[in-house]
């Protein structure tokens, strides 16, 4: 049990290049295919989730934080809704330094089944806002040498956020990404993560997959781009696991 209903999930890893945004986009798509009303919030000033869905927004998260209604800022994507990132978010990073709960307050009245918060790859005010607004954290971790250290650092951050800002926050799960089962290193990293964190590690493992890597260049989710690919099968399984864990919370 996670100790409280999980409906908002922050995708967080302070390290970049671990498949966080790929996970956010494709998890949203498959959750939507399973009948969930899903909102994906792009909190990264680089706007990778926004661009990866082929969206060129004029307005987005920054405008929500300035008091504009959520409904007028949403963009339909592959069965779900996107709240885009814009260049204004760079300024919001400064503005939010003293307002760690601004996002939670702005999203207070939204009515989605699940909200995915794609945080920047750093411990910035935007990331802290995501953690303050969420009940669960999904941590993508690349199958590489420093994976354990990265997870340990993230868990330390979560404990601090729970103590100071959001006592409801829990680790929903750790997702192994960019996995190449042909290498001994990947096998060892998976074994170590499962030994240390047990059931907190999702059974689903996301493989290295060319189709996954190229889908954003077409502005598509993997479900649209290559629905029979190994990457698509992985994110479908992940969506099933996420729903199961949320229902248990």
Short mmCIF file of C-alpha atoms in Angstrom, two decimals:
data_model
loop_
_atom_site.label_atom_id
_atom_site.label_comp_id
_atom_site.label_asym_id
_atom_site.label_seq_id
_atom_site.Cartn_x
_atom_site.Cartn_y
_atom_site.Cartn_z
CA UNK A 1 0.00 0.00 0.00
CA UNK A 2 1.17 3.51 -0.78
CA UNK A 3 -0.68 5.25 2.03
CA UNK A 4 -3.14 7.49 0.16
CA UNK A 5 -4.84 7.55 -3.21
CA UNK A 6 -2.37 8.08 -6.05
CA UNK A 7 -3.80 10.13 -8.90
CA UNK A 8 -1.01 12.56 -9.74
CA UNK A 9 2.29 10.93 -10.70
CA UNK A 10 5.54 12.89 -11.01
CA UNK A 11 8.09 11.41 -13.40
CA UNK A 12 11.39 12.40 -11.85
CA UNK A 13 15.07 11.73 -12.27
CA UNK A 14 17.66 14.39 -11.60
CA UNK A 15 19.78 12.88 -14.36
CA UNK A 16 18.90 13.60 -17.98
CA UNK A 17 18.80 11.10 -20.82
CA UNK A 18 17.13 8.28 -18.92
CA UNK A 19 13.93 8.07 -20.97
CA UNK A 20 11.79 10.15 -18.62
CA UNK A 21 9.94 12.13 -21.28
CA UNK A 22 9.65 9.07 -23.54
CA UNK A 23 8.01 7.33 -20.60
CA UNK A 24 5.69 10.25 -19.86
CA UNK A 25 4.40 10.45 -23.44
CA UNK A 26 3.96 6.75 -24.04
CA UNK A 27 2.60 5.90 -20.61
CA UNK A 28 -0.03 8.61 -21.11
CA UNK A 29 -0.99 7.11 -24.47
CA UNK A 30 -1.48 3.61 -23.13
CA UNK A 31 -3.26 4.73 -19.97
CA UNK A 32 -5.69 6.55 -22.26
CA UNK A 33 -6.14 3.39 -24.34
CA UNK A 34 -7.11 1.60 -21.13
CA UNK A 35 -9.97 3.97 -20.55
CA UNK A 36 -8.35 6.52 -18.26
CA UNK A 37 -8.84 10.26 -18.68
CA UNK A 38 -5.24 11.42 -18.64
CA UNK A 39 -3.50 14.78 -18.43
CA UNK A 40 0.21 15.10 -19.22
CA UNK A 41 1.83 18.25 -17.84
CA UNK A 42 5.12 19.25 -19.49
CA UNK A 43 7.10 21.03 -16.77
CA UNK A 44 10.44 21.08 -18.57
CA UNK A 45 11.43 24.45 -20.12
CA UNK A 46 13.07 22.44 -22.91
CA UNK A 47 9.51 21.32 -23.82
CA UNK A 48 10.58 17.89 -25.03
CA UNK A 49 7.22 16.26 -24.31
CA UNK A 50 5.44 19.09 -26.10
CA UNK A 51 7.70 18.88 -29.16
CA UNK A 52 7.65 15.09 -29.09
CA UNK A 53 3.89 15.19 -29.56
CA UNK A 54 4.19 17.59 -32.49
CA UNK A 55 2.67 20.49 -30.55
CA UNK A 56 3.69 24.12 -31.05
CA UNK A 57 1.91 25.87 -28.22
CA UNK A 58 1.25 29.51 -27.64
CA UNK A 59 0.20 28.97 -24.06
CA UNK A 60 0.71 26.36 -21.41
CA UNK A 61 1.89 25.65 -17.86
CA UNK A 62 3.22 29.14 -17.27
CA UNK A 63 -0.15 30.66 -18.07
CA UNK A 64 -1.89 28.21 -15.71
CA UNK A 65 0.45 29.37 -12.95
CA UNK A 66 -0.50 32.95 -13.80
CA UNK A 67 -4.14 32.16 -13.10
CA UNK A 68 -5.55 31.25 -16.50
CA UNK A 69 -8.16 28.43 -16.55
CA UNK A 70 -6.80 24.97 -17.29
CA UNK A 71 -9.47 24.12 -19.85
CA UNK A 72 -8.36 26.85 -22.25
CA UNK A 73 -4.75 25.68 -22.23
CA UNK A 74 -5.18 21.98 -22.98
CA UNK A 75 -4.11 20.41 -26.28
CA UNK A 76 -5.55 17.03 -27.34
CA UNK A 77 -2.88 14.41 -28.05
CA UNK A 78 -3.11 10.65 -28.63
CA UNK A 79 -6.26 10.03 -26.60
CA UNK A 80 -5.11 12.23 -23.71
CA UNK A 81 -4.62 15.94 -23.03
CA UNK A 82 -1.35 17.85 -22.90
CA UNK A 83 -0.67 20.97 -20.88
CA UNK A 84 2.29 22.24 -22.92
CA UNK A 85 5.55 23.82 -21.90
CA UNK A 86 6.55 27.15 -23.40
CA UNK A 87 9.64 29.34 -23.25
CA UNK A 88 7.99 31.28 -20.43
CA UNK A 89 8.79 28.40 -18.08
CA UNK A 90 12.38 29.60 -17.85
CA UNK A 91 11.06 32.67 -16.06
CA UNK A 92 8.74 30.56 -13.94
CA UNK A 93 11.74 28.71 -12.56
CA UNK A 94 12.78 31.92 -10.84
CA UNK A 95 9.26 32.90 -9.82
CA UNK A 96 8.55 29.50 -8.27
CA UNK A 97 11.65 29.48 -6.08
CA UNK A 98 9.57 30.82 -3.19
CA UNK A 99 6.32 29.07 -4.20
CA UNK A 100 6.82 25.27 -4.08
CA UNK A 101 3.08 24.55 -3.94
CA UNK A 102 1.96 26.85 -6.77
CA UNK A 103 1.35 23.98 -9.19
CA UNK A 104 -0.62 21.96 -6.65
CA UNK A 105 -2.86 24.96 -6.05
CA UNK A 106 -3.28 25.66 -9.78
CA UNK A 107 -4.28 22.03 -10.46
CA UNK A 108 -6.58 21.81 -7.47
CA UNK A 109 -9.83 21.58 -9.43
CA UNK A 110 -8.79 19.41 -12.39
CA UNK A 111 -10.88 16.29 -12.88
CA UNK A 112 -8.67 13.75 -14.66
CA UNK A 113 -8.31 10.13 -13.61
CA UNK A 114 -4.52 10.38 -13.77
CA UNK A 115 -2.16 13.34 -14.12
CA UNK A 116 1.43 12.75 -15.24
CA UNK A 117 3.89 15.50 -14.34
CA UNK A 118 7.00 15.41 -16.55
CA UNK A 119 9.58 17.20 -14.42
CA UNK A 120 12.87 18.72 -15.60
CA UNK A 121 16.04 16.61 -15.21
CA UNK A 122 17.24 18.64 -12.22
CA UNK A 123 16.17 19.49 -8.70
CA UNK A 124 14.73 22.84 -9.79
CA UNK A 125 11.73 24.77 -8.39
CA UNK A 126 9.66 23.19 -11.17
CA UNK A 127 10.66 19.71 -10.01
CA UNK A 128 9.86 20.61 -6.41
CA UNK A 129 6.46 21.86 -7.55
CA UNK A 130 5.86 18.54 -9.29
CA UNK A 131 6.77 16.63 -6.13
CA UNK A 132 4.61 18.90 -3.99
CA UNK A 133 1.62 18.33 -6.30
CA UNK A 134 1.96 14.54 -6.68
CA UNK A 135 0.98 11.57 -4.59
CA UNK A 136 3.25 9.14 -6.43
CA UNK A 137 6.67 9.24 -8.09
CA UNK A 138 7.69 7.14 -11.06
CA UNK A 139 11.46 7.10 -11.42
CA UNK A 140 12.89 6.02 -14.80
CA UNK A 141 16.43 4.69 -14.35
CA UNK A 142 18.78 3.81 -17.18
CA UNK A 143 20.45 0.41 -16.94
CA UNK A 144 23.94 1.80 -16.38
CA UNK A 145 26.71 1.75 -13.81
CA UNK A 146 25.55 4.64 -11.59
CA UNK A 147 21.88 3.63 -11.47
CA UNK A 148 21.88 2.65 -7.79
CA UNK A 149 23.50 5.89 -6.70
CA UNK A 150 20.98 7.87 -8.71
CA UNK A 151 18.02 6.11 -7.11
CA UNK A 152 19.50 6.57 -3.64
CA UNK A 153 19.83 10.31 -4.26
CA UNK A 154 16.25 10.50 -5.53
CA UNK A 155 14.89 8.66 -2.50
CA UNK A 156 16.73 11.09 -0.24
CA UNK A 157 15.07 13.97 -2.07
CA UNK A 158 11.65 12.35 -1.73
CA UNK A 159 12.09 11.97 2.01
CA UNK A 160 12.97 15.63 2.33
CA UNK A 161 9.96 16.68 0.26
CA UNK A 162 7.69 14.45 2.33
CA UNK A 163 8.97 15.98 5.54
CA UNK A 164 8.75 19.60 4.41
CA UNK A 165 6.10 19.91 1.71
CA UNK A 166 4.02 16.85 0.92
CA UNK A 167 3.51 14.03 3.43
CA UNK A 168 1.30 12.15 0.91
CA UNK A 169 4.19 11.60 -1.50
CA UNK A 170 5.24 7.99 -2.12
CA UNK A 171 7.46 6.12 -4.55
CA UNK A 172 5.09 4.45 -7.00
CA UNK A 173 7.88 2.57 -8.72
CA UNK A 174 11.30 2.46 -10.38
CA UNK A 175 11.34 1.81 -14.11
CA UNK A 176 14.41 0.34 -15.80
CA UNK A 177 14.86 1.96 -19.22
CA UNK A 178 17.18 1.67 -22.23
CA UNK A 179 17.78 -1.94 -21.34
CA UNK A 180 20.01 -4.08 -23.54
CA UNK A 181 19.73 -7.63 -22.25
CA UNK A 182 22.68 -8.73 -24.37
CA UNK A 183 25.11 -6.89 -22.07
CA UNK A 184 26.32 -8.19 -18.75
CA UNK A 185 26.22 -4.64 -17.31
CA UNK A 186 22.50 -4.26 -17.96
CA UNK A 187 21.80 -7.64 -16.38
CA UNK A 188 23.88 -6.75 -13.32
CA UNK A 189 22.19 -3.35 -12.91
CA UNK A 190 18.75 -4.92 -13.06
CA UNK A 191 19.75 -7.58 -10.53
CA UNK A 192 21.15 -4.94 -8.16
CA UNK A 193 18.09 -2.71 -8.41
CA UNK A 194 15.74 -5.61 -7.74
CA UNK A 195 17.89 -6.82 -4.84
CA UNK A 196 17.93 -3.37 -3.21
CA UNK A 197 14.41 -2.13 -3.95
CA UNK A 198 12.44 -5.35 -4.44
CA UNK A 199 8.81 -4.83 -5.51
CA UNK A 200 9.36 -1.09 -5.94
CA UNK A 201 10.98 -1.94 -9.29
CA UNK A 202 8.39 -2.42 -12.03
CA UNK A 203 8.44 -5.85 -13.66
CA UNK A 204 8.28 -4.09 -17.00
CA UNK A 205 11.68 -3.23 -18.46
CA UNK A 206 11.84 -0.79 -21.37
CA UNK A 207 14.33 -1.97 -24.01
CA UNK A 208 16.57 0.08 -26.21
CA UNK A 209 14.44 0.39 -29.33
CA UNK A 210 14.97 2.35 -32.52
CA UNK A 211 11.23 2.88 -32.97
CA UNK A 212 10.98 4.48 -29.54
CA UNK A 213 13.85 6.81 -30.32
CA UNK A 214 12.48 7.94 -33.67
CA UNK A 215 8.79 8.37 -32.75
CA UNK A 216 9.17 11.94 -31.34
CA UNK A 217 10.68 13.14 -34.60
CA UNK A 218 7.31 12.32 -36.19
CA UNK A 219 5.37 13.96 -33.36
CA UNK A 220 3.85 10.61 -32.42
CA UNK A 221 3.60 8.26 -29.49
CA UNK A 222 4.96 4.77 -29.94
CA UNK A 223 1.36 3.51 -29.98
CA UNK A 224 0.79 5.54 -33.13
CA UNK A 225 4.21 5.12 -34.70
CA UNK A 226 5.03 1.44 -34.19
CA UNK A 227 2.32 -0.31 -32.16
CA UNK A 228 3.82 -3.78 -32.61
CA UNK A 229 7.38 -2.81 -31.63
CA UNK A 230 9.08 -4.03 -28.44
CA UNK A 231 8.93 -0.48 -27.06
CA UNK A 232 5.17 -0.34 -27.59
CA UNK A 233 4.67 -3.68 -25.86
CA UNK A 234 6.78 -2.47 -22.92
CA UNK A 235 4.78 0.71 -22.38
CA UNK A 236 1.50 -1.17 -22.66
CA UNK A 237 2.67 -3.49 -19.87
CA UNK A 238 3.86 -0.53 -17.84
CA UNK A 239 0.44 1.12 -18.11
CA UNK A 240 -1.13 -2.08 -16.79
CA UNK A 241 1.28 -2.12 -13.85
CA UNK A 242 0.70 1.54 -13.07
CA UNK A 243 -3.07 1.06 -13.03
CA UNK A 244 -2.67 -1.94 -10.71
CA UNK A 245 -0.45 -0.01 -8.31
CA UNK A 246 -2.73 3.01 -8.30
CA UNK A 247 -5.73 0.81 -7.54
CA UNK A 248 -3.83 -0.71 -4.62
CA UNK A 249 -3.04 2.71 -3.14
#
